CSV table of N, CA, C and O in Angstrom, one decimal:
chain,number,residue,atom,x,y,z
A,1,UNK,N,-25.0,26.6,278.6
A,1,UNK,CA,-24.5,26.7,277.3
A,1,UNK,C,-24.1,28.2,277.0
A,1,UNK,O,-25.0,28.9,277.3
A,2,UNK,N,-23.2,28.7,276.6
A,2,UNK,CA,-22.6,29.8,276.3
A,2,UNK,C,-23.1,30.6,275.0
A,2,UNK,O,-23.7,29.9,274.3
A,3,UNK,N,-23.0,31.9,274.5
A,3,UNK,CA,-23.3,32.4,273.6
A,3,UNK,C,-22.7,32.1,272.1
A,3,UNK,O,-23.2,32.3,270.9
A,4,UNK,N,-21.0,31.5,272.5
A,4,UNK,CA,-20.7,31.0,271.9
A,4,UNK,C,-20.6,30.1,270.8
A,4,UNK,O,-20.3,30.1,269.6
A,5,UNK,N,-21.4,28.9,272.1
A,5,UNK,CA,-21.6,27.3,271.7
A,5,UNK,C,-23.1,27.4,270.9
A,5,UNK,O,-23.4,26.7,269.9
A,6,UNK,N,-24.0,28.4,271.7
A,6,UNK,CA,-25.2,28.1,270.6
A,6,UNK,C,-25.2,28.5,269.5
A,6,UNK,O,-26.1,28.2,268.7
A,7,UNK,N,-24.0,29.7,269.2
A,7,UNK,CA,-24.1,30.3,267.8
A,7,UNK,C,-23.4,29.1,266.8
A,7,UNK,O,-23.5,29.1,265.6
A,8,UNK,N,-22.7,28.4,267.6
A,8,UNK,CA,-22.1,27.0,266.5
A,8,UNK,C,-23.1,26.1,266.1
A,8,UNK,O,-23.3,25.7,265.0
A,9,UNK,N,-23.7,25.8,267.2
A,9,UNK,CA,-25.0,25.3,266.7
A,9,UNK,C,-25.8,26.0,265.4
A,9,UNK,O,-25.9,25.5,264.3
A,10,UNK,N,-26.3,26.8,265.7
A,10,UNK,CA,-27.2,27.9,265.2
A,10,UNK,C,-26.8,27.3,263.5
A,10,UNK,O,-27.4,26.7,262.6
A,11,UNK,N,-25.5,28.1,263.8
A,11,UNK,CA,-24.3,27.7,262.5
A,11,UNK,C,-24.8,26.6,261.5
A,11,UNK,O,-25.4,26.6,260.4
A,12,UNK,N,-23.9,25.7,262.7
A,12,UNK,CA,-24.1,23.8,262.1
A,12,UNK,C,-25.4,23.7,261.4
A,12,UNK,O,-25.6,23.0,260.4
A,13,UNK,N,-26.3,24.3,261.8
A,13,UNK,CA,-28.2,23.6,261.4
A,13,UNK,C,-28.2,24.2,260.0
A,13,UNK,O,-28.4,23.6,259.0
A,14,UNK,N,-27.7,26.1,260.1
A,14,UNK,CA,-28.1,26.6,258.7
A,14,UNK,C,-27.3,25.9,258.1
A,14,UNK,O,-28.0,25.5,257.2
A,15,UNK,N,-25.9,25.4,257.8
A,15,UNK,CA,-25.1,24.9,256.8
A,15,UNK,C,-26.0,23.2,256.5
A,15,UNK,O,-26.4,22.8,255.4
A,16,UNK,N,-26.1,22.6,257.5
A,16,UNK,CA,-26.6,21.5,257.3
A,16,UNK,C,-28.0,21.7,256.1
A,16,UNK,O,-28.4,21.0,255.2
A,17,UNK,N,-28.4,22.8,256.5
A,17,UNK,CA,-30.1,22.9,255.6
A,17,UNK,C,-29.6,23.1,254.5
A,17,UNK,O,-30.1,22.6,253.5
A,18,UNK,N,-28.6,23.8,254.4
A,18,UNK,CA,-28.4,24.6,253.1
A,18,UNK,C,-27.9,22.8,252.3
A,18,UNK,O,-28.8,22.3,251.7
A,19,UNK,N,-26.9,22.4,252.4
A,19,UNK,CA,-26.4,20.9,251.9
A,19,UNK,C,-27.3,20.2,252.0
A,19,UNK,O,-26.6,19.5,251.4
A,20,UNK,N,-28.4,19.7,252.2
A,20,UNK,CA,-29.0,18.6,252.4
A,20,UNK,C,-30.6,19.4,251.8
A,20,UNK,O,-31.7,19.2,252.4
A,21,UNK,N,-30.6,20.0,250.7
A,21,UNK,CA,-31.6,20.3,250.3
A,21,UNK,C,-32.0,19.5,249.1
A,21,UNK,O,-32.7,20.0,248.2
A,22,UNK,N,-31.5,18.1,249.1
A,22,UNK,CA,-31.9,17.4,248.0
A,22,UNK,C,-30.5,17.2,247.0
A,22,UNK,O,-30.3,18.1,246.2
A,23,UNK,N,-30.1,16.7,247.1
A,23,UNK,CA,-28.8,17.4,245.8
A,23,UNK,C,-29.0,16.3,245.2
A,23,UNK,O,-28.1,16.2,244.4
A,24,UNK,N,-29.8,15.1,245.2
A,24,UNK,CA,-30.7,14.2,243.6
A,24,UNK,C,-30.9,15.3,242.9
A,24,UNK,O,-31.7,16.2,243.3
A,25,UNK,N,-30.1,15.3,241.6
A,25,UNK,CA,-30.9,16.2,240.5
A,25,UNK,C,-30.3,15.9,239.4
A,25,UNK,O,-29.6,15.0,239.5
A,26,UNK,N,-30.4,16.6,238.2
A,26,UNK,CA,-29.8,16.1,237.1
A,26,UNK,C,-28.7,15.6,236.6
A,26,UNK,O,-28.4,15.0,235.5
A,27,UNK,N,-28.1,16.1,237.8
A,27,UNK,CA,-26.2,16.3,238.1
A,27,UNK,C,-26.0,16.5,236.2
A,27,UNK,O,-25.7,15.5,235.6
A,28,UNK,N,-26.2,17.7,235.5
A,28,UNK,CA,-25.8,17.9,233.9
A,28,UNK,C,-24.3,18.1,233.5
A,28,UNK,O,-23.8,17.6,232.6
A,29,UNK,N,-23.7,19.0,234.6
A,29,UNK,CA,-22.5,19.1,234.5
A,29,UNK,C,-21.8,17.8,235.0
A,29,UNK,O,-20.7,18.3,234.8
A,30,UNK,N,-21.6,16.9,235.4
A,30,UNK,CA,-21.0,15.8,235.0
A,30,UNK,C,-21.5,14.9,234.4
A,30,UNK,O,-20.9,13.9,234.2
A,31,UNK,N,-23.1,14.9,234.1
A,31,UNK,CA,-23.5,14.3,232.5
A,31,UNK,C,-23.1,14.6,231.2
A,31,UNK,O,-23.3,13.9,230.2
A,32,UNK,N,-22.3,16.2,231.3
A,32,UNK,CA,-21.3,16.4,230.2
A,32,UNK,C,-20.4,16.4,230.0
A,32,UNK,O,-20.0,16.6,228.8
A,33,UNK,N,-19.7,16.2,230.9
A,33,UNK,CA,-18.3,15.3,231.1
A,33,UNK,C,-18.6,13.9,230.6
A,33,UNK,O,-17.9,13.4,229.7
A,34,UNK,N,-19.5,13.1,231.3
A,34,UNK,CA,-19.6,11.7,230.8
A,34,UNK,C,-20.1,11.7,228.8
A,34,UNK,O,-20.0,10.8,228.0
A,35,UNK,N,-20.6,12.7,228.8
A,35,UNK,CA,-21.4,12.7,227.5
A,35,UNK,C,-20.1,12.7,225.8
A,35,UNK,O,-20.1,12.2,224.7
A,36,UNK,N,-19.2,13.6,226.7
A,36,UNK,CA,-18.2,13.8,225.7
A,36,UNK,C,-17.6,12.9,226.0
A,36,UNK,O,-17.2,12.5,224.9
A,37,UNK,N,-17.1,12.2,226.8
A,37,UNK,CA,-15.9,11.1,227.2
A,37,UNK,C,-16.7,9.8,226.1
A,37,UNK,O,-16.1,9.0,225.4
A,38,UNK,N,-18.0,9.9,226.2
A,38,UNK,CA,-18.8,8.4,225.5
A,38,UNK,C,-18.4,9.1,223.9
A,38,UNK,O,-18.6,8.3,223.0
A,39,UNK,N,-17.8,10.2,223.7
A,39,UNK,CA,-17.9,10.2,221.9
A,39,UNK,C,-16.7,9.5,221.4
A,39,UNK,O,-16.5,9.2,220.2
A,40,UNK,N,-15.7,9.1,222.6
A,40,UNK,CA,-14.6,8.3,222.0
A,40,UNK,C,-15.1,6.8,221.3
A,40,UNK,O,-16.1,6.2,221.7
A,41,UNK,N,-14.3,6.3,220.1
A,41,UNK,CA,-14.3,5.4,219.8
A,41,UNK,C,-13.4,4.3,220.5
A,41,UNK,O,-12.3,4.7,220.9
A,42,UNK,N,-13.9,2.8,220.8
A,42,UNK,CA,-13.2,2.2,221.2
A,42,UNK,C,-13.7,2.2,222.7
A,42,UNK,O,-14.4,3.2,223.1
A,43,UNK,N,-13.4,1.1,223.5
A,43,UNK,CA,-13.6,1.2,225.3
A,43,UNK,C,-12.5,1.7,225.7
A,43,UNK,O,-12.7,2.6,226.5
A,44,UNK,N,-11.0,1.2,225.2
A,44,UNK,CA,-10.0,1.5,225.5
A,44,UNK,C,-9.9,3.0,225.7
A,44,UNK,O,-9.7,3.6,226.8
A,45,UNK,N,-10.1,3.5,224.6
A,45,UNK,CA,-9.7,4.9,224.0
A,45,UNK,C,-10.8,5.9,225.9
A,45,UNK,O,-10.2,6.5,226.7
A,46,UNK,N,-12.0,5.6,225.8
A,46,UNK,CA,-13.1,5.8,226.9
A,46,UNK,C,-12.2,5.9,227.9
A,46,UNK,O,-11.5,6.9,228.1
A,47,UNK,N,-12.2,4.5,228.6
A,47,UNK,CA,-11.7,4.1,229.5
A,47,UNK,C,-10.1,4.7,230.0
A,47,UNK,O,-9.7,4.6,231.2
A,48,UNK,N,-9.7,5.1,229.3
A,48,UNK,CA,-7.7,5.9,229.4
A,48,UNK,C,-8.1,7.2,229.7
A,48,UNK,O,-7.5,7.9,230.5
A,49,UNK,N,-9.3,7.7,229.1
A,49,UNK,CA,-10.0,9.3,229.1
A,49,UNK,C,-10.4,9.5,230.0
A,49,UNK,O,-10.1,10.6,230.5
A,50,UNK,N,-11.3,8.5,230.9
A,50,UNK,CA,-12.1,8.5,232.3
A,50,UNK,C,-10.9,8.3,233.1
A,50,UNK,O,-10.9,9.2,234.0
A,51,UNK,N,-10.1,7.7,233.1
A,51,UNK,CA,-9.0,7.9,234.1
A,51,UNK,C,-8.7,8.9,233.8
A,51,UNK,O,-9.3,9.7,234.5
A,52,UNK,N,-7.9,9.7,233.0
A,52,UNK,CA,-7.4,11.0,232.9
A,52,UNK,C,-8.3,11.9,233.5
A,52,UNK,O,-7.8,12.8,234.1
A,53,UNK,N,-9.8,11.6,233.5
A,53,UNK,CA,-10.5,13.0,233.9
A,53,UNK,C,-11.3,12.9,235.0
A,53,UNK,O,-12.3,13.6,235.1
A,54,UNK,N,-10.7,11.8,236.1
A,54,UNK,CA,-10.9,11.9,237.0
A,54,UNK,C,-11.1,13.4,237.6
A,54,UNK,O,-12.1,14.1,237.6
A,55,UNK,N,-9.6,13.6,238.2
A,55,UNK,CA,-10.3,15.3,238.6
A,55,UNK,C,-11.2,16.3,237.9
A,55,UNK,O,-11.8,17.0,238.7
A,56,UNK,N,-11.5,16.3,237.2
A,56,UNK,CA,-12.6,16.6,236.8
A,56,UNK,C,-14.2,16.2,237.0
A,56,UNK,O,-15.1,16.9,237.1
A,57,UNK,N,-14.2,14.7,237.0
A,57,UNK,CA,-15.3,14.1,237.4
A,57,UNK,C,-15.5,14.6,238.6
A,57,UNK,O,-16.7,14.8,239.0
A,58,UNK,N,-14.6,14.6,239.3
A,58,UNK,CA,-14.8,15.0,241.0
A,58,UNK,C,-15.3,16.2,241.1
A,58,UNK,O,-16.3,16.5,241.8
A,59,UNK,N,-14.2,17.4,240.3
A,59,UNK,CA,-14.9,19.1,240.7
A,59,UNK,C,-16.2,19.1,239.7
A,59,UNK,O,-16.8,20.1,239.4
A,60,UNK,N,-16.6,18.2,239.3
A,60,UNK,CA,-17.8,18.5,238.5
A,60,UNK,C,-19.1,17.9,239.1
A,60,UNK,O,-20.2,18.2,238.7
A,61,UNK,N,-18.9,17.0,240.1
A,61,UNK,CA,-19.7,15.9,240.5
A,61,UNK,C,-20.2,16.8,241.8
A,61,UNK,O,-21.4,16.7,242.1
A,62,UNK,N,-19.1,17.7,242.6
A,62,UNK,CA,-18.9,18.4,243.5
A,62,UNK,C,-20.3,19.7,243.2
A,62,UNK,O,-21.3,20.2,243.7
A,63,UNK,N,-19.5,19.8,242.3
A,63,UNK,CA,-20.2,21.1,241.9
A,63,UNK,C,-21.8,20.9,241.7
A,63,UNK,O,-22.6,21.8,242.1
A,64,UNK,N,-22.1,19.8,241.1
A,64,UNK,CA,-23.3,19.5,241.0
A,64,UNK,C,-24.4,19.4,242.4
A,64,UNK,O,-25.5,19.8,242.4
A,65,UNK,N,-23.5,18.7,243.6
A,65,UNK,CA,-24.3,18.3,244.6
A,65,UNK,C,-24.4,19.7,245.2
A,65,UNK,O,-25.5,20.1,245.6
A,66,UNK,N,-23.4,20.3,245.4
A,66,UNK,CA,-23.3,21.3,246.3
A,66,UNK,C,-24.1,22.6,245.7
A,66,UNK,O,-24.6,23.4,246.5
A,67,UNK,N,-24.1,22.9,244.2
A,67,UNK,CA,-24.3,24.0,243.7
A,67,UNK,C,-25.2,24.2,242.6
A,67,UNK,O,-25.8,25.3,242.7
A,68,UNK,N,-25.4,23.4,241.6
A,68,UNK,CA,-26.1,23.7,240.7
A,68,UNK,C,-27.6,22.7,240.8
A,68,UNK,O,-28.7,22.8,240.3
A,69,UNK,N,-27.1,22.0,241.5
A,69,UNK,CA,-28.4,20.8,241.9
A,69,UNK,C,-29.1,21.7,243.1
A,69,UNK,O,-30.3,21.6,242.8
A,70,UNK,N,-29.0,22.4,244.2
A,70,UNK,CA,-29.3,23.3,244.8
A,70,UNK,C,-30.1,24.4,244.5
A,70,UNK,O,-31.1,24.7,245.1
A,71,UNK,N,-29.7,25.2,243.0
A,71,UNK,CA,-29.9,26.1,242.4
A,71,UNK,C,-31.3,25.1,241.9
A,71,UNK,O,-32.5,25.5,242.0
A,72,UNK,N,-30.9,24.2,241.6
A,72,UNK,CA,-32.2,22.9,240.6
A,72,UNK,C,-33.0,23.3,241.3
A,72,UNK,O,-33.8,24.2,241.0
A,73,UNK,N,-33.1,22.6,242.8
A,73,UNK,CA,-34.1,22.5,243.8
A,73,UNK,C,-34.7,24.3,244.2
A,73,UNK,O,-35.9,24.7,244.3
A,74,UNK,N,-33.8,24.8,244.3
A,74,UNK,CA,-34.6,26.2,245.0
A,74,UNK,C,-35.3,27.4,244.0
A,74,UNK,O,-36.0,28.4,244.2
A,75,UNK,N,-34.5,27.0,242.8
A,75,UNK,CA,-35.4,27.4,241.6
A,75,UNK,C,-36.1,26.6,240.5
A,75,UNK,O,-37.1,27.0,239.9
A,76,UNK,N,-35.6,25.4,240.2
A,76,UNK,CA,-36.5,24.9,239.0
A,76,UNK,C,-35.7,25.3,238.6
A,76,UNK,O,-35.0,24.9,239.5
A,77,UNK,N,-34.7,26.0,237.6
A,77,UNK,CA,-34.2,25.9,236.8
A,77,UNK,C,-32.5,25.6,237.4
A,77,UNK,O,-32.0,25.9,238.4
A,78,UNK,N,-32.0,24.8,236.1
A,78,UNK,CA,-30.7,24.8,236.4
A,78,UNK,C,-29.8,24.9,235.1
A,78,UNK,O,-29.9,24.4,234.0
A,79,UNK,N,-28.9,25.8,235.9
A,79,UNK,CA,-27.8,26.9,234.7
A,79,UNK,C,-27.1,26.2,234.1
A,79,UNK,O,-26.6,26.7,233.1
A,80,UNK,N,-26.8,24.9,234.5
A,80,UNK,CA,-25.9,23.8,233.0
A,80,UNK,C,-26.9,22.9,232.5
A,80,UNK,O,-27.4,21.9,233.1
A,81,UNK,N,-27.1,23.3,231.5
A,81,UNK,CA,-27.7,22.7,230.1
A,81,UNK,C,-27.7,20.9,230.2
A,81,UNK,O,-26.7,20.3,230.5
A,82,UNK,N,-28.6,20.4,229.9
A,82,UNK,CA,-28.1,18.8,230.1
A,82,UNK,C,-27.4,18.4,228.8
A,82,UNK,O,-27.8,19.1,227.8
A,83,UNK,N,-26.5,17.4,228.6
A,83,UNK,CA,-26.4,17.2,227.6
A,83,UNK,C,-27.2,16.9,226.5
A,83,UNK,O,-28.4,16.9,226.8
A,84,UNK,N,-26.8,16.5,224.9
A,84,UNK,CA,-27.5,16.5,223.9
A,84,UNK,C,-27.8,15.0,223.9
A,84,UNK,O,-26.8,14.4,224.0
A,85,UNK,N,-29.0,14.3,223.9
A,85,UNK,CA,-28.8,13.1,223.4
A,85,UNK,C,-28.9,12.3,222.6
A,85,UNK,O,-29.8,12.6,221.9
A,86,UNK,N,-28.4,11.2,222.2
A,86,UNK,CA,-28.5,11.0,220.7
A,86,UNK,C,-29.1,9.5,220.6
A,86,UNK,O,-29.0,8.6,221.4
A,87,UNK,N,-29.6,9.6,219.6
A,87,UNK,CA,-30.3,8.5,219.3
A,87,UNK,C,-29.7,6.8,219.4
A,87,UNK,O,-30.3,5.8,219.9
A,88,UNK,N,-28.6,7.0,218.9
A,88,UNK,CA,-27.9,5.4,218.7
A,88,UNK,C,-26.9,5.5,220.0
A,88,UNK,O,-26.3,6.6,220.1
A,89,UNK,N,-26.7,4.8,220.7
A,89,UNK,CA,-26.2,4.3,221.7
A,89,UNK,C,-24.7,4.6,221.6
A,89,UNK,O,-24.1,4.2,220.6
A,90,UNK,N,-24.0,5.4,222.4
A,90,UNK,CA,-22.9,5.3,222.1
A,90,UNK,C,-21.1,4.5,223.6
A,90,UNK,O,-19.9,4.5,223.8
A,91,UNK,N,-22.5,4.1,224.1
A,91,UNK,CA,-21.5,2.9,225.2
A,91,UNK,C,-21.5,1.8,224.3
A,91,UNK,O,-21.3,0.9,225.2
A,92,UNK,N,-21.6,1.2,223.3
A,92,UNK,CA,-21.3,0.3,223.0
A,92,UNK,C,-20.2,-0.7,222.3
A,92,UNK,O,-20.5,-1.9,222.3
C-alpha cells in the first residue's frame, strides 16, 4: 500500500467520523422554515409555498445534518433557536 493510498484512507475515516456523528437532532432550522410556511391560511396557500421553498428546504435540511445538528451533538447546544410553538394547531 503506498503513502499515498493510506493517507486516502486515513482521509475517508476522519470525514466519515466527522458526518456520521449522529445528525438525529432537532433539525430547528428547517423546523423554521416548516414553522412559518404552517402560518399560511388555507392548504392551498401552504402547499404553493412548500413548493416554492423547496430549495430552501434542501439548503436548510443540509445544513442541519451536516452542521448545526453536529454542533448539537458535540456541544449540547445548538445556534438556531427552535421554533416558537403555539398552542392551537395550525396544520389544520
Amino acid at each position: 500500500m503506498t503513502k499515498r493510498h493510506k493517507c486516502s484512507w486515513v482521509l475517508a475515516a476522519v470525514l466519515a467520523s466527522i458526518l456520521c456523528v449522529s445528525c438525529l437532532g432537532p433539525n430547528n432550522a428547517t423546523g423554521r422554515v416548516g414553522h412559518w410556511n404552517a402560518q399560511f391560511d388555507g392548504k392551498w396557500k401552504r402547499e404553493g409555498m412548500f413548493l416554492l421553498l423547496i430549495p430552501v428546504y434542501i439548503v436548510t435540511s443540509i445544513g442541519d445534518m451536516l452542521i448545526f445538528n453536529s454542533i448539537y451533538w458535540w456541544t449540547g447546544d445548538n445556534p438556531i433557536d427552535p421554533p416558537e410553538v403555539d398552542n392551537a394547531s395550525t396544520f389544520g
